[in-house]
XYZ file of C-alpha atoms in Angstrom:
240
model
C 65.693 126.431 132.394
C 67.531 124.388 135.037
C 70.933 125.381 135.848
C 73.880 123.183 134.775
C 75.893 121.408 137.407
C 79.228 123.025 138.444
C 81.575 121.832 141.056
C 84.739 122.622 142.922
C 87.274 120.107 144.196
C 90.890 120.166 145.371
C 93.744 118.927 143.384
C 97.189 119.132 144.925
C 96.908 122.360 147.205
C 94.867 124.652 145.082
C 91.251 124.049 144.321
C 90.030 123.384 140.792
C 86.557 124.934 139.810
C 84.522 123.651 136.849
C 82.993 126.709 135.331
C 80.848 127.578 132.308
C 82.720 128.983 129.333
C 83.060 132.760 129.140
C 84.437 135.247 126.465
C 87.345 135.981 128.892
C 88.555 132.389 128.678
C 88.752 132.461 124.683
C 92.472 132.961 124.342
C 93.292 130.313 127.133
C 90.941 127.705 125.569
C 92.198 128.389 122.157
C 95.738 127.580 123.250
C 94.604 124.391 125.000
C 92.740 123.189 121.817
C 95.686 124.010 119.723
C 97.845 121.901 121.958
C 95.372 119.064 122.036
C 94.788 119.055 118.238
C 98.271 120.170 116.841
C 99.268 116.614 116.110
C 96.204 116.096 113.826
C 96.195 119.351 112.013
C 99.970 119.397 111.545
C 100.155 116.059 109.610
C 98.353 117.137 106.392
C 96.731 120.480 106.897
C 100.220 121.850 108.150
C 99.021 124.377 110.759
C 101.480 125.263 113.441
C 100.386 125.397 117.089
C 100.473 129.232 117.311
C 98.302 129.402 114.089
C 95.815 126.880 115.424
C 95.677 128.812 118.641
C 94.886 132.015 116.959
C 92.288 130.321 114.703
C 90.576 128.587 117.615
C 90.463 131.773 119.618
C 88.821 133.569 116.675
C 86.355 130.773 116.233
C 85.425 131.010 119.878
C 84.944 134.731 119.586
C 83.044 135.056 116.366
C 81.406 131.775 115.616
C 78.308 130.891 117.681
C 78.170 127.414 119.202
C 75.585 125.035 118.079
C 72.330 125.586 120.353
C 72.996 122.202 121.919
C 76.742 122.460 122.358
C 78.089 123.540 125.695
C 81.661 124.119 126.955
C 83.012 123.981 130.634
C 86.323 124.986 131.849
C 88.583 123.802 134.696
C 89.992 126.863 136.374
C 92.774 126.983 139.209
C 93.920 130.155 140.702
C 92.238 132.100 138.031
C 94.130 130.092 135.251
C 92.262 127.949 132.711
C 93.916 124.528 132.955
C 91.419 122.263 131.150
C 88.239 122.375 128.950
C 85.606 120.118 127.821
C 82.799 120.516 125.196
C 79.720 118.300 124.891
C 76.979 118.159 122.254
C 73.620 116.796 123.163
C 70.249 116.138 121.497
C 67.494 118.733 121.501
C 65.584 116.432 124.069
C 68.218 117.280 126.654
C 66.599 119.477 129.253
C 69.484 120.806 131.480
C 71.237 122.520 128.549
C 68.057 124.171 127.577
C 67.658 125.787 124.164
C 69.945 128.811 123.413
C 69.243 131.264 120.675
C 72.059 131.205 118.135
C 73.498 134.828 117.710
C 74.255 136.238 114.382
C 77.787 135.831 113.053
C 79.273 139.280 112.793
C 82.807 138.192 112.148
C 82.605 136.141 108.921
C 85.136 138.387 107.137
C 87.563 138.269 110.089
C 87.222 134.450 110.376
C 87.757 133.724 106.632
C 90.508 136.162 106.274
C 92.685 134.553 108.974
C 95.460 132.575 107.581
C 94.734 128.797 107.919
C 91.172 129.325 108.966
C 89.657 127.665 106.070
C 91.843 124.687 106.283
C 91.024 124.377 109.920
C 87.355 124.767 109.401
C 87.429 121.974 106.639
C 88.993 119.663 109.251
C 86.521 120.619 111.925
C 83.643 119.951 109.566
C 84.930 116.520 108.686
C 85.595 115.616 112.263
C 82.104 116.786 113.395
C 79.631 114.222 114.793
C 75.722 114.670 115.297
C 74.656 112.782 118.416
C 71.600 110.558 118.251
C 68.621 110.738 120.658
C 69.730 110.530 124.147
C 73.273 110.951 123.363
C 75.676 113.311 125.038
C 78.783 113.408 122.939
C 82.248 114.714 124.118
C 83.447 116.802 121.215
C 86.803 117.777 122.770
C 88.616 117.315 126.102
C 91.882 119.266 126.623
C 94.133 119.612 129.595
C 97.147 121.848 129.957
C 100.454 119.782 129.618
C 101.658 120.968 133.008
C 98.466 119.653 134.633
C 97.980 116.496 133.025
C 97.915 113.272 135.223
C 96.703 115.316 138.077
C 92.923 114.583 137.832
C 91.848 117.508 135.939
C 90.518 115.612 133.045
C 88.780 113.238 135.426
C 86.980 116.138 136.825
C 85.772 117.449 133.442
C 84.425 113.992 132.371
C 82.765 113.522 135.892
C 80.906 116.813 135.118
C 79.752 115.373 131.778
C 78.665 112.072 133.535
C 76.646 114.031 136.263
C 74.866 115.948 133.509
C 73.821 112.555 131.878
C 72.756 111.319 135.198
C 70.619 114.270 135.966
C 68.933 114.604 132.661
C 66.122 112.339 131.826
C 66.549 113.245 128.167
C 70.150 111.686 128.114
C 70.987 107.937 128.581
C 74.701 107.841 127.531
C 77.980 109.670 127.123
C 80.018 109.027 123.976
C 83.106 110.038 122.281
C 85.493 109.012 119.519
C 89.194 108.096 119.938
C 91.693 107.242 117.441
C 92.471 103.400 117.280
C 96.231 104.411 117.342
C 95.943 105.865 120.776
C 95.897 102.863 123.097
C 96.637 104.922 126.281
C 93.507 107.023 125.630
C 91.287 103.957 124.956
C 92.620 102.162 128.110
C 91.974 105.157 130.300
C 88.470 105.567 128.939
C 87.877 101.811 129.420
C 88.699 102.158 133.149
C 85.876 104.680 133.269
C 83.329 102.060 132.026
C 83.442 103.344 128.323
C 83.318 100.328 126.032
C 83.867 100.307 122.126
C 80.514 100.122 120.477
C 81.810 100.564 116.836
C 85.042 100.615 114.874
C 85.223 102.888 112.071
C 87.409 103.407 109.023
C 87.412 107.019 107.928
C 89.303 107.518 104.599
C 88.529 111.329 104.660
C 90.134 111.560 108.098
C 92.980 109.685 106.771
C 93.622 112.039 103.911
C 93.327 115.079 106.254
C 94.756 113.896 109.467
C 96.598 110.639 108.591
C 94.386 108.738 110.973
C 92.372 106.033 109.378
C 90.793 103.926 112.267
C 88.548 105.307 114.983
C 86.793 103.718 117.902
C 83.290 105.076 119.080
C 83.208 104.473 122.803
C 79.997 104.766 125.002
C 79.438 104.791 128.638
C 75.802 104.136 129.527
C 73.790 105.992 132.298
C 74.854 104.717 135.649
C 77.890 102.983 134.283
C 80.316 105.479 135.737
C 82.518 104.303 138.575
C 84.869 106.441 140.530
C 87.844 104.403 142.070
C 90.057 106.477 144.298
C 93.165 104.793 143.290
C 92.283 104.973 139.438
C 94.714 106.648 137.111
C 93.870 110.314 136.357
C 92.162 110.627 133.043
C 93.978 113.458 131.199
C 93.626 112.929 127.392
C 94.395 115.519 125.020
C 91.659 115.291 122.440
C 89.095 112.928 121.050
C 87.612 112.597 117.555
C 85.695 115.668 117.060
C 86.189 119.357 117.978
C 83.456 121.803 118.481
C 84.886 124.858 120.167
């Protein structure tokens, strides 16, 4: 199996390293995902940020990821300041096929307050990528590090993966139609809206009815030095 691309760059004075997800990052990433998704889960499901953070942390600890889902983190001075998760089709070669471990913590997961409601929400948000598609399931950056290029680095990592893997030909994501800032930033990164969707189930759960499915074709990425940093809290789907 080929190794996945990693990278280090400098933002401000301290370097930021894009690293594979490890168990030691569960709490930090759980907190990032809670901050990113709080607005969605608080509307109808009514989970507070602290509850969401604990649920996400437990999900990262006990629930195995899909064999073709992979998460990376942005680390600066030992602290996790950003995270991205992608889901690819089985044809993708760089990710390789990982064996899904057993789920020993089912009782712990389901016994956690708010977990069932969160799992229902995540199930509804889930997206199954088509052949050749590398789907960004979530992108989160710590509020203190937004607009500093951290999100841009994470998206660049995903784009490099697509460019290097002959089994992939596009990078994709969903974004709420009610988030014009996010849509504008993704547009600057050569993502274009391929479909506009009306999701009544998502409206019932998250009070968000209209979504845009955005795609960036292989080779469509461009890096402009003066381009605004891409730090978007969360997209459509979440697959921690």
